[in-house]
Amino acid sequence: MSRHLYPPHIVNIEDLRRLAKLRLPQVVFDYLDGGAEAEITLQENCRAFRDLQFRPRLAVAFEECNLRTRVLGTEIALPLLLAPVGYSRMIHPGGEVAAAAAAGAAGTGYILSTISGYKLENVKAATSGPAWFQLYLLAGREAAEATFERARAAGFSALVLTIDTAVSGMRERDWRNGMEQLLGASVFAKLPFLPEIVAHPRWLANFLRDGGMPELENVIIPGKGPMPLTDVASALKRSVVTWDDLQWIRESWSGPLVIKGILTGDDARRAVDHGAAAVIVSNHGGRQLDSVPATIRVLPEIVAAVGGQIEVLMDGGIRRGSDIVKALCLGARAVLIGRAYAYGMAAAGEPGVRRALEILRADLERTMRLLGCGDVKDLNPSFVEARGSGGRN
Ligand SMILES: Cc1cc2nc3c(=O)[nH]c(=O)nc-3n(C[C@H](O)[C@H](O)[C@H](O)COP(=O)(O)O)c2cc1C
């Protein structure tokens, strides 16, 4: 790790966030950092972790601290995976390829968003770890089936169906900043961004060297070719998936199916009934329906509802290793991180993502040792309590 990029004050994810803010034009930083409407859920996701306290077992000695676990039958070195983050290539030209490479180097998995500027084959080739493909039905069934075929051939081992995006959430920062114009086709409409962009020459040089806004290499419109980025907003409006879609998806995709965006026990049961291999408790990082609860709060309800029949993963608000430990205590098999690695990517591409993962790995091991638990598989609700509960679960 270059000391130039990583002065000693980069010790936590918030430090990477600050660096990301310095290095990105505001419109790009806000796209990454922001949430929907009043950003209540965005803030709650992080805040709710603070309401959980640890109940450590002290004077416990163990030499090895095991952070390894299994998700969908595959062993990963850390109980975390990298969440799908659309438009990663706009955050840094390394984008999805850099994130996948860093995930593999850390011994864990990467989930590629449909909204990717890189071909899925190139992303898979960049990582030595497991890779899953996240699906939006942007161009209909035929196009989706062709993508499944490519994903399967390239070695993606699971399909993640995101169900919380009936329409795109109202990201007020993006509207104010003119994100739509930035992504739009008109060069003229981009002129107002010039001063802000010129003020971030490193990002601009990278962006231009990378060839500007890419097309969606994994959404091939039959008879036309890759979907232009400019069409994504309108395509998303037509891409709502329903439980009925799971029927043909199950028939077209023979591997494990993971449902992302579960917030209630009822929907978790439905996912089990529809043949999901896992659910991801997620509110899309507070970017979709505002005022839904923090994911760590609904996790126990969902764990109870699926009753061990399938794996439960969760994401939202994870910025420290201790957040991951809390989620595992409450029954998550593993977590996904989104912004935590994307801030690193914005700060420095692949080395920045590696740094984010290093920070979380070190946090995890330290927290486990201080908690008196030598294996992530042994974490359980007795290690946490609600703040103010007077020492009882
Ligand atoms: C910039 C950004 C883009 C995202 N794009 C997608 C996406 O394309 N598909 C998806 O299912 N989730 C997407 N998400 C949601 C993440 O997969 C994940 O659920 C969320 O980031 C978790 O919250 P966290 O950022 O607090 O870790 C995105 C999140 C961010 C921050």
Coordinates of C-alpha atoms and ligand atoms in Angstrom, one line a residue:
M1 CA 0.0 0.0 0.0
S2 CA 1.5 3.3 -1.0
R3 CA 2.1 5.7 1.9
H4 CA 1.3 8.5 -0.5
L5 CA -2.3 7.2 -1.0
Y6 CA -2.6 6.0 2.6
P7 CA -1.2 8.4 5.1
P8 CA -1.5 6.9 8.6
H9 CA -4.7 8.8 9.3
I10 CA -6.7 6.4 7.1
V11 CA -7.7 4.1 9.9
N12 CA -11.4 3.6 9.4
I13 CA -14.1 3.6 6.8
E14 CA -15.1 7.1 7.7
D15 CA -11.5 8.3 6.8
L16 CA -12.0 6.6 3.4
R17 CA -15.3 8.4 3.0
R18 CA -13.6 11.7 3.6
L19 CA -11.0 11.0 1.0
A20 CA -13.7 9.9 -1.4
K21 CA -15.4 13.2 -0.9
L22 CA -12.2 15.1 -1.7
R23 CA -11.5 13.1 -4.8
L24 CA -14.9 12.9 -6.5
P25 CA -16.9 15.7 -8.1
Q26 CA -19.9 16.4 -5.8
V27 CA -22.4 14.9 -8.2
V28 CA -20.6 11.6 -8.2
F29 CA -19.9 11.6 -4.4
D30 CA -23.5 12.3 -3.6
Y31 CA -24.7 9.5 -5.9
L32 CA -22.5 7.1 -3.9
D33 CA -23.1 8.6 -0.4
G34 CA -26.8 9.7 -0.6
G35 CA -30.1 8.0 0.1
A36 CA -33.7 8.4 -0.6
E37 CA -35.9 11.4 0.4
A38 CA -35.1 12.6 4.0
E39 CA -32.4 9.9 4.3
I40 CA -34.1 8.6 7.5
T41 CA -33.4 5.0 6.6
L42 CA -29.9 5.8 5.4
Q43 CA -29.0 7.2 8.8
E44 CA -31.0 4.6 10.8
N45 CA -29.0 1.8 9.2
C46 CA -25.8 3.1 10.8
R47 CA -27.4 4.4 14.0
A48 CA -29.2 1.2 14.9
F49 CA -25.9 -0.6 15.3
R50 CA -25.1 1.8 18.1
D51 CA -28.2 0.7 20.0
L52 CA -26.7 -2.8 20.3
Q53 CA -24.1 -3.4 23.0
F54 CA -21.8 -6.4 23.5
R55 CA -21.8 -8.8 26.4
P56 CA -18.2 -10.0 26.3
R57 CA -16.8 -13.2 27.9
L58 CA -13.6 -12.1 29.5
A59 CA -10.4 -14.0 30.3
V60 CA -10.9 -16.4 27.4
A61 CA -7.7 -17.4 25.5
F62 CA -7.5 -18.9 22.0
E63 CA -4.7 -18.9 19.5
E64 CA -6.5 -18.9 16.2
C65 CA -9.5 -16.6 15.6
N66 CA -11.6 -18.1 12.8
L67 CA -13.3 -15.6 10.5
R68 CA -14.1 -18.2 7.8
T69 CA -17.6 -19.2 7.0
R70 CA -19.6 -20.8 4.2
V71 CA -22.2 -19.1 2.0
L72 CA -24.2 -21.2 -0.4
G73 CA -21.8 -24.1 0.1
T74 CA -18.6 -22.1 -0.7
E75 CA -16.0 -21.2 2.0
I76 CA -15.1 -17.5 2.2
A77 CA -12.2 -16.1 4.4
L78 CA -14.3 -13.3 5.9
P79 CA -18.0 -13.3 6.7
L80 CA -18.6 -10.5 4.2
L81 CA -19.2 -10.1 0.5
L82 CA -19.0 -7.1 -1.7
A83 CA -22.5 -5.8 -2.6
P84 CA -23.6 -4.9 -6.1
V85 CA -22.9 -1.2 -6.7
G86 CA -24.2 0.1 -10.0
Y87 CA -22.2 2.6 -12.1
S88 CA -19.0 1.6 -10.2
R89 CA -17.0 2.5 -13.3
M90 CA -18.1 6.1 -12.9
I91 CA -16.7 6.2 -9.3
H92 CA -13.4 4.9 -10.6
P93 CA -12.3 3.5 -14.0
G94 CA -11.2 0.3 -12.2
G95 CA -14.9 -0.1 -11.2
E96 CA -16.3 -3.6 -11.0
V97 CA -13.1 -5.2 -12.1
A98 CA -11.1 -3.6 -9.3
A99 CA -13.7 -4.4 -6.7
A100 CA -13.9 -8.1 -7.8
A101 CA -10.1 -8.4 -7.8
A102 CA -9.8 -6.9 -4.3
A103 CA -12.6 -9.3 -3.1
G104 CA -10.8 -12.3 -4.5
A105 CA -7.5 -11.2 -2.9
A106 CA -9.2 -11.0 0.5
G107 CA -10.6 -14.5 -0.1
T108 CA -14.2 -13.4 -0.4
G109 CA -17.0 -13.0 -3.0
Y110 CA -18.2 -10.2 -5.2
I111 CA -21.7 -9.5 -6.5
L112 CA -21.8 -7.8 -9.9
S113 CA -24.6 -5.4 -10.5
T114 CA -26.6 -5.5 -13.8
I115 CA -25.6 -1.8 -14.1
S116 CA -22.0 -2.6 -14.9
G117 CA -19.7 -0.9 -17.4
Y118 CA -17.6 -4.0 -17.7
K119 CA -18.4 -7.3 -19.4
L120 CA -19.3 -9.9 -16.8
E121 CA -16.7 -12.3 -18.3
N122 CA -13.9 -9.7 -17.6
V123 CA -15.2 -9.2 -14.0
K124 CA -15.2 -12.9 -13.3
A125 CA -11.7 -13.3 -14.8
A126 CA -10.4 -10.6 -12.5
T127 CA -11.3 -12.4 -9.3
S128 CA -10.0 -15.6 -7.6
G129 CA -13.1 -15.6 -5.3
P130 CA -16.7 -16.6 -5.9
A131 CA -18.8 -14.2 -8.0
W132 CA -22.6 -13.8 -8.1
F133 CA -24.7 -11.8 -10.6
Q134 CA -27.3 -9.3 -9.5
L135 CA -30.3 -9.1 -11.8
Y136 CA -32.5 -6.2 -12.9
L137 CA -34.9 -7.0 -15.7
L138 CA -33.9 -3.9 -17.7
A139 CA -34.5 -5.3 -21.2
G140 CA -37.0 -8.1 -20.7
R141 CA -36.9 -11.9 -20.3
E142 CA -35.1 -12.8 -23.6
A143 CA -32.2 -10.4 -22.8
A144 CA -32.1 -11.7 -19.1
E145 CA -32.0 -15.3 -20.3
A146 CA -29.1 -14.5 -22.6
T147 CA -27.3 -12.9 -19.6
F148 CA -27.9 -15.9 -17.4
E149 CA -26.3 -18.1 -20.1
R150 CA -23.2 -15.9 -20.2
A151 CA -23.0 -15.6 -16.4
R152 CA -23.2 -19.4 -16.1
A153 CA -20.6 -20.0 -18.8
A154 CA -18.3 -17.4 -17.1
G155 CA -18.5 -19.1 -13.8
F156 CA -21.0 -16.9 -11.8
S157 CA -22.3 -19.3 -9.1
A158 CA -25.5 -17.6 -7.9
L159 CA -28.1 -15.2 -9.2
V160 CA -29.2 -12.3 -6.9
L161 CA -32.7 -11.0 -7.7
T162 CA -33.2 -7.5 -6.2
I163 CA -36.9 -7.0 -5.4
D164 CA -37.0 -3.5 -3.8
T165 CA -36.7 -1.5 -7.0
A166 CA -40.2 -1.2 -8.4
V167 CA -39.2 2.3 -9.4
S168 CA -36.0 4.1 -8.5
G169 CA -36.1 5.8 -5.1
M170 CA -36.2 9.6 -4.9
R171 CA -32.6 10.5 -4.3
E172 CA -33.0 14.2 -3.7
R173 CA -29.2 14.9 -3.8
D174 CA -29.1 13.4 -7.3
W175 CA -32.0 15.5 -8.5
R176 CA -30.5 18.7 -7.1
N177 CA -27.1 17.9 -8.6
G178 CA -28.5 17.0 -12.0
M179 CA -27.3 13.4 -12.0
E180 CA -29.8 12.6 -14.8
Q181 CA -28.2 15.3 -17.0
L182 CA -24.7 14.0 -16.2
L183 CA -25.7 10.5 -17.4
G184 CA -27.8 11.9 -20.3
A185 CA -26.8 12.0 -24.0
S186 CA -26.6 15.8 -24.4
V187 CA -23.1 17.3 -24.1
F188 CA -24.7 20.7 -23.8
A189 CA -26.6 19.6 -20.6
K190 CA -23.3 18.6 -19.0
L191 CA -21.7 22.1 -19.3
P192 CA -22.9 23.2 -15.8
F193 CA -20.8 20.4 -14.3
L194 CA -17.6 21.8 -15.8
P195 CA -16.3 23.9 -12.9
E196 CA -16.9 21.1 -10.4
I197 CA -15.4 18.5 -12.6
V198 CA -12.3 20.6 -13.5
A199 CA -11.8 21.1 -9.7
H200 CA -11.2 17.3 -9.5
P201 CA -8.6 16.9 -12.3
R202 CA -7.5 13.4 -11.1
W203 CA -11.1 12.0 -11.4
L204 CA -11.5 13.9 -14.8
A205 CA -8.3 12.6 -16.3
N206 CA -9.2 9.0 -15.2
F207 CA -12.7 9.3 -16.6
L208 CA -11.6 10.7 -19.9
R209 CA -8.8 8.1 -20.2
D210 CA -11.4 5.4 -19.6
G211 CA -13.5 6.7 -22.5
G212 CA -16.3 8.5 -20.6
M213 CA -19.7 6.9 -19.8
P214 CA -19.7 3.2 -20.7
E215 CA -22.6 1.1 -22.1
L216 CA -24.2 -1.7 -20.1
E217 CA -22.2 -4.6 -21.5
N218 CA -24.4 -7.2 -19.8
V219 CA -27.8 -5.9 -20.9
I220 CA -27.9 -6.7 -24.6
I221 CA -31.1 -5.6 -26.3
P222 CA -32.1 -8.2 -28.9
G223 CA -31.2 -6.9 -32.3
K224 CA -29.6 -3.7 -31.0
G225 CA -26.7 -4.3 -28.7
P226 CA -25.6 -3.1 -25.3
M227 CA -28.1 -0.8 -23.5
P228 CA -26.8 2.8 -23.3
L229 CA -26.5 4.2 -19.8
T230 CA -28.8 7.0 -20.8
D231 CA -31.7 4.4 -21.0
V232 CA -31.3 2.9 -17.6
A233 CA -33.6 5.3 -15.7
S234 CA -36.5 4.7 -18.0
A235 CA -35.8 0.9 -18.3
L236 CA -35.8 0.6 -14.4
K237 CA -39.3 1.9 -14.4
R238 CA -40.4 -1.0 -16.6
S239 CA -38.3 -3.6 -14.8
V240 CA -40.4 -4.4 -11.8
V241 CA -40.1 -8.1 -10.8
T242 CA -42.9 -10.0 -9.1
W243 CA -43.1 -13.3 -7.3
D244 CA -44.6 -14.7 -10.5
D245 CA -41.3 -13.9 -12.3
L246 CA -39.5 -16.3 -10.0
Q247 CA -41.2 -19.2 -11.7
W248 CA -39.5 -18.7 -15.1
I249 CA -36.2 -17.4 -13.5
R250 CA -36.0 -20.7 -11.6
E251 CA -36.6 -22.5 -14.9
S252 CA -33.9 -20.5 -16.7
W253 CA -31.3 -20.4 -14.0
S254 CA -30.4 -23.7 -12.5
G255 CA -28.0 -22.4 -9.8
P256 CA -28.9 -21.0 -6.4
L257 CA -31.2 -18.0 -6.4
V258 CA -30.8 -15.3 -3.7
I259 CA -33.6 -12.7 -3.0
K260 CA -32.2 -9.3 -2.1
G261 CA -34.4 -6.6 -0.4
I262 CA -36.3 -8.7 2.2
L263 CA -37.6 -6.6 5.2
T264 CA -40.4 -8.7 6.7
G265 CA -40.7 -12.3 8.0
D266 CA -43.7 -12.8 5.6
D267 CA -41.6 -12.0 2.5
A268 CA -38.8 -14.1 3.8
R269 CA -41.3 -17.1 4.0
R270 CA -42.4 -16.3 0.5
A271 CA -38.8 -16.5 -0.7
V272 CA -38.4 -19.9 1.0
D273 CA -41.6 -21.1 -0.7
H274 CA -40.4 -19.8 -4.1
G275 CA -37.2 -21.9 -3.8
A276 CA -34.7 -19.2 -2.8
A277 CA -31.4 -20.6 -1.4
A278 CA -30.8 -17.4 0.6
V279 CA -32.3 -14.0 1.4
I280 CA -30.5 -10.7 1.8
V281 CA -32.2 -8.5 4.4
S282 CA -31.7 -5.2 2.8
N283 CA -33.2 -1.8 2.2
H284 CA -30.8 -1.0 -0.6
G285 CA -28.7 1.1 1.7
G286 CA -31.5 3.5 2.4
R287 CA -31.8 4.4 -1.3
Q288 CA -35.3 3.1 -2.1
L289 CA -38.3 3.4 0.2
D290 CA -37.4 5.9 3.0
S291 CA -38.6 5.3 6.5
V292 CA -38.3 1.5 6.3
P293 CA -36.5 0.2 9.4
A294 CA -32.8 -0.3 9.8
T295 CA -31.9 -3.8 8.6
I296 CA -30.2 -4.8 11.8
R297 CA -33.6 -4.2 13.6
V298 CA -35.6 -6.5 11.3
L299 CA -32.9 -9.2 11.0
P300 CA -34.1 -11.3 14.1
E301 CA -37.7 -11.4 12.7
I302 CA -36.4 -12.7 9.4
V303 CA -34.0 -15.2 10.9
A304 CA -36.9 -16.5 13.0
A305 CA -39.3 -16.7 10.0
V306 CA -37.0 -18.8 7.8
G307 CA -36.2 -21.1 10.8
G308 CA -32.9 -22.3 9.4
Q309 CA -34.4 -23.5 6.1
I310 CA -32.2 -21.1 4.0
E311 CA -29.3 -18.8 4.7
V312 CA -29.9 -15.2 5.8
L313 CA -27.5 -12.5 4.7
M314 CA -27.9 -8.8 5.5
D315 CA -26.6 -5.4 4.4
G316 CA -27.0 -1.7 5.3
G317 CA -25.0 0.6 7.4
I318 CA -22.0 -1.6 8.0
R319 CA -18.9 0.6 8.5
R320 CA -17.0 -1.3 11.2
G321 CA -16.0 -4.9 11.9
S322 CA -18.1 -4.6 15.1
D323 CA -21.2 -4.0 13.0
I324 CA -20.5 -7.3 11.2
V325 CA -20.1 -9.1 14.5
K326 CA -23.4 -7.7 15.7
A327 CA -25.2 -8.9 12.6
L328 CA -23.7 -12.4 12.9
C329 CA -24.7 -12.5 16.6
L330 CA -28.3 -11.9 15.5
G331 CA -28.3 -14.7 13.0
A332 CA -26.8 -13.4 9.7
R333 CA -24.6 -16.0 8.0
A334 CA -22.6 -13.2 6.5
V335 CA -23.1 -9.5 5.5
L336 CA -22.7 -7.5 2.3
I337 CA -20.9 -4.2 2.3
G338 CA -21.7 -1.5 -0.2
R339 CA -20.5 2.0 0.5
A340 CA -17.7 0.8 2.8
Y341 CA -15.7 -0.6 -0.1
A342 CA -17.0 1.9 -2.7
Y343 CA -15.5 4.8 -0.6
G344 CA -12.2 3.0 -0.9
M345 CA -12.7 2.6 -4.6
A346 CA -13.4 6.3 -5.0
A347 CA -10.3 7.1 -3.0
A348 CA -7.9 4.9 -4.8
G349 CA -9.3 2.2 -7.1
E350 CA -8.4 -1.4 -6.3
P351 CA -5.8 -0.5 -3.5
G352 CA -8.6 1.6 -1.9
V353 CA -11.0 -1.4 -1.9
R354 CA -8.2 -3.6 -0.5
R355 CA -7.6 -1.0 2.3
A356 CA -11.3 -1.0 3.2
L357 CA -11.3 -4.8 3.4
E358 CA -8.1 -4.8 5.4
I359 CA -9.6 -2.3 7.9
L360 CA -12.8 -4.5 8.3
R361 CA -10.7 -7.7 8.6
A362 CA -8.6 -6.3 11.4
D363 CA -11.6 -4.8 13.1
L364 CA -13.4 -8.2 13.0
E365 CA -10.5 -10.1 14.5
R366 CA -9.9 -7.6 17.2
T367 CA -13.6 -7.4 18.1
M368 CA -13.8 -11.2 18.2
R369 CA -10.8 -11.5 20.6
L370 CA -12.1 -8.7 22.8
L371 CA -15.5 -10.4 22.9
G372 CA -14.0 -13.7 23.9
C373 CA -15.3 -15.6 20.9
G374 CA -12.8 -17.5 18.7
D375 CA -15.0 -18.5 15.8
V376 CA -17.6 -16.5 13.8
K377 CA -19.7 -19.6 13.7
D378 CA -20.0 -19.5 17.5
L379 CA -21.5 -16.0 17.6
N380 CA -25.1 -16.0 19.0
P381 CA -27.6 -13.5 20.5
S382 CA -26.1 -14.0 24.0
F383 CA -23.2 -11.8 22.9
V384 CA -25.4 -8.7 22.4
E385 CA -28.1 -6.8 24.2
A386 CA -30.2 -3.7 23.3
R387 CA -28.8 -0.5 24.8
G388 CA -30.8 0.4 27.9
S389 CA -32.0 -3.2 28.4
G390 CA -30.3 -3.4 31.8
G391 CA -27.9 -6.2 30.9
R392 CA -30.6 -8.7 29.7
N393 CA -31.4 -9.8 26.1
Ligands
LIG1 C1 -23.8 3.7 -5.2 C2 -24.7 2.5 -5.0 C3 -25.2 1.8 -6.1 C4 -25.9 0.6 -5.8 N1 -26.4 -0.1 -6.9 C5 -27.1 -1.3 -6.7 C6 -27.4 -2.1 -7.7 O1 -27.1 -1.8 -8.9 N2 -28.1 -3.2 -7.5 C7 -28.5 -3.6 -6.2 O2 -29.2 -4.6 -6.0 N3 -28.1 -2.8 -5.1 C8 -27.4 -1.7 -5.4 N4 -27.0 -0.9 -4.3 C9 -27.3 -1.3 -2.9 C10 -26.2 -2.2 -2.3 O3 -26.1 -3.4 -3.1 C11 -26.4 -2.5 -0.9 O4 -27.7 -3.1 -0.7 C12 -26.2 -1.3 0.0 O5 -25.2 -0.5 -0.5 C13 -25.9 -1.7 1.5 O6 -25.8 -0.5 2.3 P1 -24.4 0.2 2.7 O7 -24.0 1.0 1.5 O8 -24.8 1.0 3.8 O9 -23.4 -0.9 3.0 C14 -26.2 0.2 -4.5 C15 -25.7 1.0 -3.4 C16 -25.0 2.1 -3.7 C17 -24.4 2.8 -2.5

